[in-house]
Structure formats: C-alpha cells, structure tokens
C-alpha cells in the first residue's frame, strides 16, 4: 500500500505542481490540471505517452479528452489521498506536455 503524503512532503512535492498550474480539487485530496494542445492528434499523443508511464509505475490517472483538451485528476485511491506517486506522475505529465 502507498502512504498518503505528510504535510512536509506535500509542501515539497505538491507545491511545485501547484506553482505549475495544477489545482487542488475541492472536496477531495486530489490535484487537477487541464492540458490544452494545438489539436486532437497532439492531445491523443500526450495521452498515449502518459499511459505508458502510468502503466510502468502502476499509477493510473483519472482523465478525459475532448478534442484538443485533456483534463487530469490525480489521487491515490488506496492511500485515500495524495501520495508520492501523484507528485511523480504530475511532474512527468508536465514534462510530456512540454515536449
């Protein structure tokens, strides 16, 4: 089982994501971000690359895609909140979106 982040860990791992456009989700211990691309192909390509990392790390996002937009919510269900996996995947998604 993955452990929920402590307050100190949240400051160190989640705060940089919040400074990069992620937002806390109201009513649950999760973060959310909307990624906007130039077109559907770029959005789908992002999702494909992200899926490979999510599967590799066995940590799968909640996400949806409409045309050129991908909305992502990250939380760790078995930790009942944010874990280091969410911070790791969030940073990876930011990097993939910037490629």
Short mmCIF file of N, CA and C in Angstrom, two decimals:
data_model
loop_
_atom_site.label_atom_id
_atom_site.label_comp_id
_atom_site.label_asym_id
_atom_site.label_seq_id
_atom_site.Cartn_x
_atom_site.Cartn_y
_atom_site.Cartn_z
N UNK A 1 0.84 -1.18 0.00
CA UNK A 1 0.00 0.00 0.00
C UNK A 1 0.88 1.25 0.00
N UNK A 2 0.44 2.25 -0.70
CA UNK A 2 1.15 3.52 -0.79
C UNK A 2 0.69 4.44 0.33
N UNK A 3 1.62 5.19 0.90
CA UNK A 3 1.29 6.08 2.00
C UNK A 3 0.88 7.46 1.51
N UNK A 4 -0.08 8.03 2.21
CA UNK A 4 -0.52 9.40 1.96
C UNK A 4 0.62 10.35 2.37
N UNK A 5 0.79 11.44 1.62
CA UNK A 5 1.84 12.40 1.92
C UNK A 5 1.61 13.10 3.26
N UNK A 6 2.70 13.33 3.99
CA UNK A 6 2.63 14.15 5.20
C UNK A 6 2.57 15.62 4.77
N UNK A 7 2.32 16.50 5.70
CA UNK A 7 2.28 17.93 5.38
C UNK A 7 3.62 18.41 4.82
N UNK A 8 4.72 17.98 5.42
CA UNK A 8 6.04 18.38 4.92
C UNK A 8 6.28 17.84 3.51
N UNK A 9 5.88 16.61 3.26
CA UNK A 9 6.03 16.02 1.92
C UNK A 9 5.14 16.74 0.91
N UNK A 10 3.94 17.13 1.34
CA UNK A 10 3.04 17.87 0.45
C UNK A 10 3.68 19.19 0.03
N UNK A 11 4.29 19.88 0.99
CA UNK A 11 4.95 21.15 0.67
C UNK A 11 6.07 20.94 -0.33
N UNK A 12 6.84 19.89 -0.14
CA UNK A 12 7.99 19.63 -1.01
C UNK A 12 7.59 19.08 -2.38
N UNK A 13 6.54 18.25 -2.43
CA UNK A 13 6.23 17.53 -3.67
C UNK A 13 5.03 18.07 -4.43
N UNK A 14 4.02 18.55 -3.73
CA UNK A 14 2.81 19.03 -4.40
C UNK A 14 2.87 20.52 -4.70
N UNK A 15 3.47 21.29 -3.82
CA UNK A 15 3.54 22.74 -4.03
C UNK A 15 4.16 23.12 -5.38
N UNK A 16 5.25 22.47 -5.81
CA UNK A 16 5.80 22.82 -7.14
C UNK A 16 4.80 22.56 -8.27
N UNK A 17 3.98 21.53 -8.13
CA UNK A 17 2.95 21.26 -9.14
C UNK A 17 1.89 22.35 -9.13
N UNK A 18 1.50 22.80 -7.95
CA UNK A 18 0.51 23.89 -7.85
C UNK A 18 1.07 25.16 -8.48
N UNK A 19 2.36 25.37 -8.35
CA UNK A 19 3.00 26.54 -8.97
C UNK A 19 3.10 26.40 -10.48
N UNK A 20 2.83 25.18 -10.99
CA UNK A 20 2.92 24.92 -12.43
C UNK A 20 1.54 24.67 -13.05
N UNK A 21 0.49 25.15 -12.38
CA UNK A 21 -0.84 25.08 -12.99
C UNK A 21 -1.78 24.02 -12.46
N UNK A 22 -1.29 23.10 -11.64
CA UNK A 22 -2.18 22.13 -11.02
C UNK A 22 -3.00 22.84 -9.95
N UNK A 23 -4.19 22.33 -9.68
CA UNK A 23 -5.06 22.90 -8.65
C UNK A 23 -5.54 21.80 -7.72
N UNK A 24 -5.75 22.16 -6.46
CA UNK A 24 -6.36 21.23 -5.52
C UNK A 24 -7.82 21.06 -5.89
N UNK A 25 -8.34 19.85 -5.74
CA UNK A 25 -9.73 19.55 -6.05
C UNK A 25 -10.56 19.77 -4.80
N UNK A 26 -11.60 20.53 -4.93
CA UNK A 26 -12.49 20.81 -3.80
C UNK A 26 -13.21 19.53 -3.36
N UNK A 27 -13.18 19.27 -2.07
CA UNK A 27 -13.93 18.14 -1.53
C UNK A 27 -13.21 16.80 -1.54
N UNK A 28 -11.98 16.76 -2.07
CA UNK A 28 -11.21 15.52 -2.04
C UNK A 28 -9.73 15.84 -2.06
N UNK A 29 -8.93 14.90 -1.63
CA UNK A 29 -7.48 15.08 -1.58
C UNK A 29 -6.91 14.66 -2.93
N UNK A 30 -6.96 15.58 -3.88
CA UNK A 30 -6.54 15.29 -5.25
C UNK A 30 -6.10 16.60 -5.90
N UNK A 31 -5.37 16.46 -7.02
CA UNK A 31 -4.98 17.61 -7.82
C UNK A 31 -5.51 17.43 -9.24
N UNK A 32 -5.71 18.55 -9.92
CA UNK A 32 -6.32 18.54 -11.25
C UNK A 32 -5.61 19.55 -12.14
N UNK A 33 -5.51 19.20 -13.42
CA UNK A 33 -4.95 20.14 -14.39
C UNK A 33 -5.59 19.91 -15.75
N UNK A 34 -5.78 21.00 -16.47
CA UNK A 34 -6.30 20.95 -17.83
C UNK A 34 -5.12 21.24 -18.77
N UNK A 35 -4.82 20.30 -19.65
CA UNK A 35 -3.78 20.46 -20.65
C UNK A 35 -4.45 20.77 -21.99
N UNK A 36 -3.99 21.81 -22.66
CA UNK A 36 -4.57 22.19 -23.95
C UNK A 36 -3.47 22.12 -25.00
N UNK A 37 -3.77 21.42 -26.08
CA UNK A 37 -2.81 21.21 -27.16
C UNK A 37 -3.29 21.90 -28.43
N UNK A 38 -2.51 21.84 -29.48
CA UNK A 38 -2.88 22.51 -30.73
C UNK A 38 -4.02 21.80 -31.46
N UNK A 39 -4.13 20.47 -31.25
CA UNK A 39 -5.16 19.72 -31.97
C UNK A 39 -5.37 18.36 -31.28
N UNK A 40 -6.30 17.60 -31.82
CA UNK A 40 -6.64 16.30 -31.24
C UNK A 40 -5.46 15.33 -31.29
N UNK A 41 -4.71 15.33 -32.38
CA UNK A 41 -3.60 14.39 -32.52
C UNK A 41 -2.55 14.63 -31.44
N UNK A 42 -2.23 15.88 -31.15
CA UNK A 42 -1.27 16.17 -30.09
C UNK A 42 -1.81 15.76 -28.72
N UNK A 43 -3.10 16.01 -28.49
CA UNK A 43 -3.70 15.61 -27.22
C UNK A 43 -3.66 14.10 -27.06
N UNK A 44 -4.01 13.39 -28.11
CA UNK A 44 -4.02 11.93 -28.05
C UNK A 44 -2.60 11.38 -27.91
N UNK A 45 -1.64 12.02 -28.58
CA UNK A 45 -0.25 11.61 -28.44
C UNK A 45 0.24 11.77 -27.01
N UNK A 46 -0.14 12.88 -26.36
CA UNK A 46 0.18 13.10 -24.96
C UNK A 46 -0.39 11.99 -24.10
N UNK A 47 -1.65 11.65 -24.34
CA UNK A 47 -2.29 10.59 -23.55
C UNK A 47 -1.60 9.25 -23.77
N UNK A 48 -1.19 8.99 -24.97
CA UNK A 48 -0.50 7.73 -25.26
C UNK A 48 0.82 7.64 -24.50
N UNK A 49 1.61 8.72 -24.56
CA UNK A 49 2.89 8.73 -23.83
C UNK A 49 2.64 8.63 -22.33
N UNK A 50 1.64 9.35 -21.84
CA UNK A 50 1.31 9.33 -20.41
C UNK A 50 0.87 7.93 -19.98
N UNK A 51 0.11 7.26 -20.82
CA UNK A 51 -0.38 5.92 -20.48
C UNK A 51 0.77 4.93 -20.30
N UNK A 52 1.81 5.09 -21.10
CA UNK A 52 2.97 4.19 -20.97
C UNK A 52 3.61 4.37 -19.60
N UNK A 53 3.80 5.63 -19.16
CA UNK A 53 4.39 5.88 -17.85
C UNK A 53 3.46 5.44 -16.73
N UNK A 54 2.18 5.71 -16.88
CA UNK A 54 1.21 5.31 -15.85
C UNK A 54 1.22 3.80 -15.66
N UNK A 55 1.28 3.07 -16.74
CA UNK A 55 1.31 1.61 -16.65
C UNK A 55 2.62 1.14 -16.04
N UNK A 56 3.73 1.75 -16.46
CA UNK A 56 5.04 1.38 -15.93
C UNK A 56 5.09 1.57 -14.42
N UNK A 57 4.50 2.66 -13.92
CA UNK A 57 4.51 2.97 -12.49
C UNK A 57 3.29 2.42 -11.76
N UNK A 58 2.40 1.73 -12.50
CA UNK A 58 1.16 1.18 -11.93
C UNK A 58 0.39 2.24 -11.14
N UNK A 59 0.28 3.41 -11.76
CA UNK A 59 -0.46 4.52 -11.15
C UNK A 59 -1.21 5.23 -12.27
N UNK A 60 -2.52 5.08 -12.28
CA UNK A 60 -3.31 5.50 -13.42
C UNK A 60 -4.16 6.72 -13.10
N UNK A 61 -4.10 7.73 -13.96
CA UNK A 61 -4.84 8.96 -13.71
C UNK A 61 -6.33 8.80 -14.02
N UNK A 62 -7.11 9.68 -13.44
CA UNK A 62 -8.49 9.89 -13.88
C UNK A 62 -8.37 10.97 -14.95
N UNK A 63 -8.85 10.69 -16.15
CA UNK A 63 -8.70 11.71 -17.18
C UNK A 63 -9.81 11.63 -18.22
N UNK A 64 -9.94 12.73 -18.95
CA UNK A 64 -10.89 12.78 -20.06
C UNK A 64 -10.28 13.63 -21.17
N UNK A 65 -10.74 13.38 -22.38
CA UNK A 65 -10.23 14.09 -23.55
C UNK A 65 -11.41 14.56 -24.39
N UNK A 66 -11.40 15.84 -24.72
CA UNK A 66 -12.33 16.40 -25.68
C UNK A 66 -11.50 17.23 -26.65
N UNK A 67 -11.51 16.82 -27.89
CA UNK A 67 -10.76 17.44 -28.97
C UNK A 67 -9.31 17.70 -28.57
N UNK A 68 -8.92 18.94 -28.32
CA UNK A 68 -7.51 19.24 -28.05
C UNK A 68 -7.21 19.43 -26.57
N UNK A 69 -8.16 19.06 -25.71
CA UNK A 69 -8.00 19.26 -24.27
C UNK A 69 -8.00 17.93 -23.54
N UNK A 70 -7.08 17.80 -22.58
CA UNK A 70 -7.02 16.63 -21.71
C UNK A 70 -7.09 17.12 -20.28
N UNK A 71 -8.10 16.67 -19.54
CA UNK A 71 -8.22 17.02 -18.12
C UNK A 71 -7.78 15.82 -17.30
N UNK A 72 -6.93 16.09 -16.31
CA UNK A 72 -6.34 15.02 -15.50
C UNK A 72 -6.57 15.31 -14.02
N UNK A 73 -7.00 14.28 -13.29
CA UNK A 73 -7.09 14.34 -11.83
C UNK A 73 -6.22 13.22 -11.29
N UNK A 74 -5.39 13.58 -10.31
CA UNK A 74 -4.50 12.60 -9.68
C UNK A 74 -4.81 12.49 -8.20
N UNK A 75 -4.94 11.26 -7.74
CA UNK A 75 -5.07 10.91 -6.33
C UNK A 75 -4.72 9.43 -6.23
N UNK A 76 -4.39 8.98 -5.04
CA UNK A 76 -4.07 7.57 -4.85
C UNK A 76 -5.19 6.95 -4.03
N UNK A 77 -5.99 6.13 -4.68
CA UNK A 77 -7.20 5.60 -4.04
C UNK A 77 -6.88 4.74 -2.82
N UNK A 78 -5.84 3.91 -2.90
CA UNK A 78 -5.55 3.05 -1.75
C UNK A 78 -4.90 3.82 -0.59
N UNK A 79 -4.45 5.05 -0.83
CA UNK A 79 -3.94 5.90 0.25
C UNK A 79 -5.01 6.89 0.72
N UNK A 80 -6.14 6.92 0.00
CA UNK A 80 -7.23 7.84 0.28
C UNK A 80 -6.76 9.30 0.23
N UNK A 81 -5.91 9.58 -0.77
CA UNK A 81 -5.43 10.95 -0.94
C UNK A 81 -4.15 11.00 -1.74
N UNK A 82 -3.50 12.14 -1.69
CA UNK A 82 -2.29 12.34 -2.47
C UNK A 82 -1.10 11.57 -1.90
N UNK A 83 -0.34 10.96 -2.81
CA UNK A 83 0.86 10.22 -2.43
C UNK A 83 2.02 10.68 -3.31
N UNK A 84 3.18 10.15 -3.04
CA UNK A 84 4.36 10.46 -3.85
C UNK A 84 4.16 10.06 -5.31
N UNK A 85 3.36 9.04 -5.55
CA UNK A 85 3.07 8.63 -6.93
C UNK A 85 2.35 9.73 -7.70
N UNK A 86 1.47 10.46 -7.04
CA UNK A 86 0.75 11.55 -7.70
C UNK A 86 1.71 12.67 -8.07
N UNK A 87 2.61 13.01 -7.16
CA UNK A 87 3.60 14.05 -7.43
C UNK A 87 4.50 13.63 -8.59
N UNK A 88 4.93 12.38 -8.58
CA UNK A 88 5.81 11.85 -9.62
C UNK A 88 5.12 11.87 -10.98
N UNK A 89 3.87 11.38 -11.02
CA UNK A 89 3.15 11.34 -12.29
C UNK A 89 2.78 12.75 -12.75
N UNK A 90 2.41 13.63 -11.84
CA UNK A 90 2.11 15.00 -12.21
C UNK A 90 3.30 15.69 -12.86
N UNK A 91 4.47 15.52 -12.28
CA UNK A 91 5.68 16.11 -12.86
C UNK A 91 5.99 15.50 -14.23
N UNK A 92 5.78 14.21 -14.37
CA UNK A 92 6.00 13.55 -15.66
C UNK A 92 5.03 14.06 -16.71
N UNK A 93 3.76 14.25 -16.34
CA UNK A 93 2.77 14.77 -17.30
C UNK A 93 3.15 16.18 -17.74
N UNK A 94 3.61 17.00 -16.81
CA UNK A 94 4.06 18.34 -17.18
C UNK A 94 5.21 18.27 -18.17
N UNK A 95 6.15 17.38 -17.93
CA UNK A 95 7.29 17.22 -18.82
C UNK A 95 6.84 16.72 -20.21
N UNK A 96 5.93 15.76 -20.24
CA UNK A 96 5.45 15.24 -21.51
C UNK A 96 4.69 16.31 -22.30
N UNK A 97 3.95 17.14 -21.61
CA UNK A 97 3.18 18.20 -22.28
C UNK A 97 4.10 19.25 -22.87
N UNK A 98 5.29 19.39 -22.29
CA UNK A 98 6.25 20.38 -22.77
C UNK A 98 7.14 19.88 -23.90
N UNK A 99 7.04 18.61 -24.24
CA UNK A 99 7.91 18.04 -25.29
C UNK A 99 7.54 18.58 -26.66
#
